[in-house]
XYZ file of C-alpha atoms in Angstrom:
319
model
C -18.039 -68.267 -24.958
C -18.468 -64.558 -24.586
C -15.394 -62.449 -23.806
C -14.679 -59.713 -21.745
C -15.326 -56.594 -22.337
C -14.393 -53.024 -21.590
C -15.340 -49.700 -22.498
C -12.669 -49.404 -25.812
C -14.223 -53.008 -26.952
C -17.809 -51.860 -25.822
C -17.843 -48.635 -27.728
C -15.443 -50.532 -30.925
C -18.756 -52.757 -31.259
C -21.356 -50.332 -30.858
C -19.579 -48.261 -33.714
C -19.884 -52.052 -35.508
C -22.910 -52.714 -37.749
C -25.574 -54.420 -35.456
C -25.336 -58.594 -35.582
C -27.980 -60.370 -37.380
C -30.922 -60.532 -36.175
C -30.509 -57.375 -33.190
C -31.156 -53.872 -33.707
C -28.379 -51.187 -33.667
C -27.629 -49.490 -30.629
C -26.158 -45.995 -31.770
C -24.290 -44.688 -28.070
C -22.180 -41.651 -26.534
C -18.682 -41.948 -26.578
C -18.193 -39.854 -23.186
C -14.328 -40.279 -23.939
C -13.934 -36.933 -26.050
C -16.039 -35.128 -23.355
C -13.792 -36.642 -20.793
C -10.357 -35.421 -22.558
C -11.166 -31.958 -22.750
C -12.758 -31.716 -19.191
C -8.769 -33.111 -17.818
C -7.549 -30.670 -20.334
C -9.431 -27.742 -18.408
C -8.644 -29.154 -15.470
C -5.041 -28.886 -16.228
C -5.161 -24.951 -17.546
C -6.994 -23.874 -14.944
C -4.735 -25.950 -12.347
C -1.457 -24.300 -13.886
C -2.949 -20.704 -14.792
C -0.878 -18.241 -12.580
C -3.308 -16.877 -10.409
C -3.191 -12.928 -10.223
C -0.398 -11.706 -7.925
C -1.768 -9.680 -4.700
C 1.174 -7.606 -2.539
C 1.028 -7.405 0.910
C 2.994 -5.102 2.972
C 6.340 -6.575 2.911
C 5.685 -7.141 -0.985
C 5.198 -3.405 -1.614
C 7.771 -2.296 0.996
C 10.293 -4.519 -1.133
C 8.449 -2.854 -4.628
C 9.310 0.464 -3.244
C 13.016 -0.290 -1.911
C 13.629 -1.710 -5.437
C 12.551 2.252 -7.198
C 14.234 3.911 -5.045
C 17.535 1.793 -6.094
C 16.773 2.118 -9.438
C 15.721 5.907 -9.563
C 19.312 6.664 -7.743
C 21.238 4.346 -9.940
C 19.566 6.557 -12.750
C 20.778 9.524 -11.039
C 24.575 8.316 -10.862
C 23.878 7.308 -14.749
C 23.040 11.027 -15.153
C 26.847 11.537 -14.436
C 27.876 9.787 -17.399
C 27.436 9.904 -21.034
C 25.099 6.999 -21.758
C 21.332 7.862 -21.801
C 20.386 4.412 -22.997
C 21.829 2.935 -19.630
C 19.847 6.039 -17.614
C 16.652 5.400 -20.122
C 16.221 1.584 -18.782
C 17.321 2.611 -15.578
C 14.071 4.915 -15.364
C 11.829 2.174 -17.150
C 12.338 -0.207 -14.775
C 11.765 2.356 -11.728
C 8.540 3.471 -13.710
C 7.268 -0.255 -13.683
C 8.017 -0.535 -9.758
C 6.105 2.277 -8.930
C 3.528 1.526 -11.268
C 3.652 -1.382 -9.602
C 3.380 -0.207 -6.262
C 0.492 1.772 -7.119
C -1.755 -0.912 -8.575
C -0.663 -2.750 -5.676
C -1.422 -0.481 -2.603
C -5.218 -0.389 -3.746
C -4.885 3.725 -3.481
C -7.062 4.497 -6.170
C -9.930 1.647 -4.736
C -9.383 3.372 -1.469
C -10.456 6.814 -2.959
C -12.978 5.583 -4.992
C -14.363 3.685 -1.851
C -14.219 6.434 0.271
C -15.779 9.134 -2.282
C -19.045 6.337 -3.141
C -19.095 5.798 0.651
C -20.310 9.360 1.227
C -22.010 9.602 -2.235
C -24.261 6.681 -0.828
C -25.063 8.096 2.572
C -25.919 11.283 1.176
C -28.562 9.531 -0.957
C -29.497 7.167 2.703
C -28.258 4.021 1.187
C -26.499 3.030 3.871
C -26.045 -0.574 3.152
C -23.789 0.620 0.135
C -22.232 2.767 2.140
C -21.367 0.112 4.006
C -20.193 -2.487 1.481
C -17.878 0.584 0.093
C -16.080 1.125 3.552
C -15.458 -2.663 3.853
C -13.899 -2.127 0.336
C -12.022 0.979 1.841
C -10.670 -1.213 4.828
C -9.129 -4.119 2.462
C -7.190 -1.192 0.599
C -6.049 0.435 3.838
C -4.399 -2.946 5.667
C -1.648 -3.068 2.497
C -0.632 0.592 3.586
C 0.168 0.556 7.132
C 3.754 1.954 6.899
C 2.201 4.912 5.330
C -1.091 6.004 7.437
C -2.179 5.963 11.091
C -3.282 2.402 11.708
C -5.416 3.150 14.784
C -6.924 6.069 13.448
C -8.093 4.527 10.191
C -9.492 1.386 12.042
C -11.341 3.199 14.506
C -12.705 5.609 12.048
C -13.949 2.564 9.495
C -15.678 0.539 12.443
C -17.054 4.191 13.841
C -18.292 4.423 10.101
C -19.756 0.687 9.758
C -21.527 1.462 12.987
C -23.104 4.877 12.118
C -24.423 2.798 8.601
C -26.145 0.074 10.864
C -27.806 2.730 12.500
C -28.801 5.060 10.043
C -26.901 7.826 11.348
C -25.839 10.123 8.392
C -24.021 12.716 10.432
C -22.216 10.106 12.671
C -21.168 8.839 9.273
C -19.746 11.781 7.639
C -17.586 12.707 10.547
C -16.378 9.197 10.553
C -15.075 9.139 6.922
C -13.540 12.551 7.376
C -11.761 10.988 10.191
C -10.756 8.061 7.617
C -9.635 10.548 5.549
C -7.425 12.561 8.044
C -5.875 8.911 8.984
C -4.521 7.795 5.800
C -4.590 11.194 3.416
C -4.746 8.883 0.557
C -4.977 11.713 -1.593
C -1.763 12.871 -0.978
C 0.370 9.529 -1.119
C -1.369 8.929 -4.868
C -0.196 12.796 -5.498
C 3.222 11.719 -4.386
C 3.516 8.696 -6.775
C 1.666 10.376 -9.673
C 4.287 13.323 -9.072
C 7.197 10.396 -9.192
C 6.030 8.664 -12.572
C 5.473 12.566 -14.563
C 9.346 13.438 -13.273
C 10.263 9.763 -14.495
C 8.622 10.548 -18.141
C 10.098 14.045 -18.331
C 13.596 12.372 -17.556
C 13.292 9.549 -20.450
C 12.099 12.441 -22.474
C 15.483 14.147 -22.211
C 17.297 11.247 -22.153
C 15.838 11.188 -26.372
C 17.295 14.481 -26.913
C 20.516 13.483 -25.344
C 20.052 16.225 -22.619
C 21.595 14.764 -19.656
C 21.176 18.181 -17.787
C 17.494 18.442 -18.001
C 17.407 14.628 -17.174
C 19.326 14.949 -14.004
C 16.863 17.640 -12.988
C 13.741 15.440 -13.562
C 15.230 12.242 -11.983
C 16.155 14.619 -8.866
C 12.356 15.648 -9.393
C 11.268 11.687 -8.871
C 13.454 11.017 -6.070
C 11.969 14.196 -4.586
C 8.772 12.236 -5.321
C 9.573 8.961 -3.399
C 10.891 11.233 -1.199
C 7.271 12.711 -0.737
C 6.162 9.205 -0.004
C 8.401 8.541 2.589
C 7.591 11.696 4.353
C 4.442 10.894 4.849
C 4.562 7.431 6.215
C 7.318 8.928 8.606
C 4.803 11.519 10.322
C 2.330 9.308 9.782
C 4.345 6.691 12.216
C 5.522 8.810 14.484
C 2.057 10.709 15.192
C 0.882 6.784 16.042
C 4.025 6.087 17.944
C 4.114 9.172 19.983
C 0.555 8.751 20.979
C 0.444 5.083 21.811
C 3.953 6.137 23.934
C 2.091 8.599 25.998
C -0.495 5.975 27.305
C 1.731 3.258 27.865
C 4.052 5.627 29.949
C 1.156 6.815 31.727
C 0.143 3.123 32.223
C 3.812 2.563 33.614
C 4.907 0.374 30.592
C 8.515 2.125 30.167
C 9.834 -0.672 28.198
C 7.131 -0.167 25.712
C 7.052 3.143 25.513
C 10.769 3.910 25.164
C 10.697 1.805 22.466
C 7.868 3.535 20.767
C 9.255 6.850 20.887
C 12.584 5.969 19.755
C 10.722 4.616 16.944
C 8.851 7.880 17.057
C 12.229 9.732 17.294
C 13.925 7.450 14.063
C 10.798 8.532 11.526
C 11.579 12.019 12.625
C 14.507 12.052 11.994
C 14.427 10.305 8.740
C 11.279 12.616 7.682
C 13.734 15.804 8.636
C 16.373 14.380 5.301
C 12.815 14.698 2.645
C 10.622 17.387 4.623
C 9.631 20.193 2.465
C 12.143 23.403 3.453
C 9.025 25.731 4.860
C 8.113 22.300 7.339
C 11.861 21.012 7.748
C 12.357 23.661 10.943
C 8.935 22.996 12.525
C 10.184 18.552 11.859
C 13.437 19.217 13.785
C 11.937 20.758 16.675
C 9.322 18.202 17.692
C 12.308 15.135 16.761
C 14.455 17.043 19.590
C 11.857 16.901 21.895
C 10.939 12.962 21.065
C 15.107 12.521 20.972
C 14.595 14.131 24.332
C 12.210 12.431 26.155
C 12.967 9.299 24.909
C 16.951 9.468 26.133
C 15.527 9.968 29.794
C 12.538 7.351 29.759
C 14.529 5.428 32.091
C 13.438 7.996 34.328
C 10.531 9.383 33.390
C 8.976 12.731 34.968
C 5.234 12.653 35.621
C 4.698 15.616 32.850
C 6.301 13.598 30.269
C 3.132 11.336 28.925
C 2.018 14.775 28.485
C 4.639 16.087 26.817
C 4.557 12.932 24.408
C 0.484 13.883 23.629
C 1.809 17.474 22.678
C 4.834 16.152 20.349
C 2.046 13.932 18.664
C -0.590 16.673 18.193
C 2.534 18.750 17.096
C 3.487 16.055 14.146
C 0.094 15.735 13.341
C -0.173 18.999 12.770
C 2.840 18.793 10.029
C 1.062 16.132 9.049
C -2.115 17.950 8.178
C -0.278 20.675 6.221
C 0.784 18.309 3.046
C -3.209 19.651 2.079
C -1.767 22.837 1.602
């Protein structure tokens, strides 16, 4: 009687010397194929995929250097610079971190090959590079005006589909005035050099010289901040003044407090020469925004000219 088989007994016997009087059959053992496609299976299932930051991800990055650069300043106080060494490590790594994460240096690149390509009438890479642009720019809204940078990119997409070099280059300097990504890499790259210079003195046991450079790096963050706190209140102000003029005071006195908060917070890290000019507009937003309840009929106006004001500010971090 012939017994069962399966494929361990099927392959056993073909690896057998053929019976008498039948040829050999030589066949595949799929089995060793079969282990190491599971095995691959299994890396690639378990392989940590490469971590992208959102927003909240790189807010939380840059909360967490900012706690670490001050608890290196209140190190500075002591007489440890191994504790005020680590301490400025591990801030370098978040803002490193932050960086890499934020997609500035993709956004700049984008933006320069963007123009590059229309100048040369390729506009379907100019195109494709202002997509790229517009993936970098949604991880950064804290720190650029939203509106401005979205209708600027679609005004740019649409000038590409038609051809339009001129339409196009006004559009990315537009983009450019939105986010100034420029100046927020300047701003980080200033952070990370004072962070060096301070683990530099903390070798030659200078804790003077390393309390200046960590002061230098919070002056850096502080940068930062600054600009995401014009660049919110210009959007805030602006977006106030319609809905007041559309009779949405609920809306709008919430916007310009918010307006009025990033002033005010901007006023603690503004440059001296722009700290007077930052005061002066966040009394005016303070201002309107206390009497919303009852509004005046120049007031949407007087929330365009605070907005141009800020933006103004805004501009002069170029200089």
């Amino acid at each position: 009687m012939r017994g069962c088989m399966n494929s361990d007994t099927d392959i056993a016997h073909a690896d057998a010397p053929a019976r008498a009087g039948g040829p050999r059959r030589d066949r595949f053992d799929p089995r060793p194929v079969l282990r190491g496609i599971v095995a691959l299976s299994l890396a690639l299932a378990v392989a940590p995929s490469p971590a992208r930051c959102d927003a909240a991800d790189l807010a939380d990055v840059l909360e967490k250097a900012h706690q670490a650069i001050d608890k290196a300043d209140d190190a500075t106080h002591g007489r440890d610079p191994g504790k005020v060494s680590l301490l400025l490590i591990r801030a370098d790594e978040l803002v490193d971190k932050f960086e890499k994460g934020s997609g500035l240096g993709v956004l700049i690149a984008a933006i320069d090959a963007a123009g590059a390509a229309a100048g040369r009438q390729e506009f379907a890479g100019a195109a494709l590079e202002i997509r790229r642009a517009r993936g970098s720019i949604s991880l950064i809204p804290d720190y650029i005006i939203s509106r401005g940078a979205e209708e600027s990119s679609r005004a740019a997409l649409a000038a590409a589909d038609r051809g339009d070099a001129a339409a196009f280059g006004a559009a990315v300097e537009r983009l450019r005035d939105a986010v100034l990504p420029d100046i927020l890499l300047a701003r980080l790259h200033d952070t990370r050099a004072a962070i060096a210079r301070g683990r530099g003195a903390m070798v030659r046991n200078d804790m003077a010289a390393g309390r200046i450079a960590v002061e230098e790096a919070k002056a850096g963050l502080g940068g930062l901040e600054y600009a995401g706190g014009l660049s919110r209140a210009t959007f805030n102000l602006a977006v106030g003044a319609e809905l007041l003029q559309e009779e949405a005071l609920l809306g709008a006195r919430d916007l310009v407090r918010r307006a009025a908060r990033d002033l005010r917070l901007a006023i603690d890290v503004a440059p001296p020469p722009q700290r007077e000019a930052v005061e002066a507009v966040h009394r005016i937003a303070d201002d309107l925004w206390k009497r919303m309840n009852r509004p005046r009929d120049v007031d949407p106006a007087a929330l365009r000219e605070a907005a141009a004001r800020v933006e103004v500010i805004r501009q002069e971090q170029r200089v």
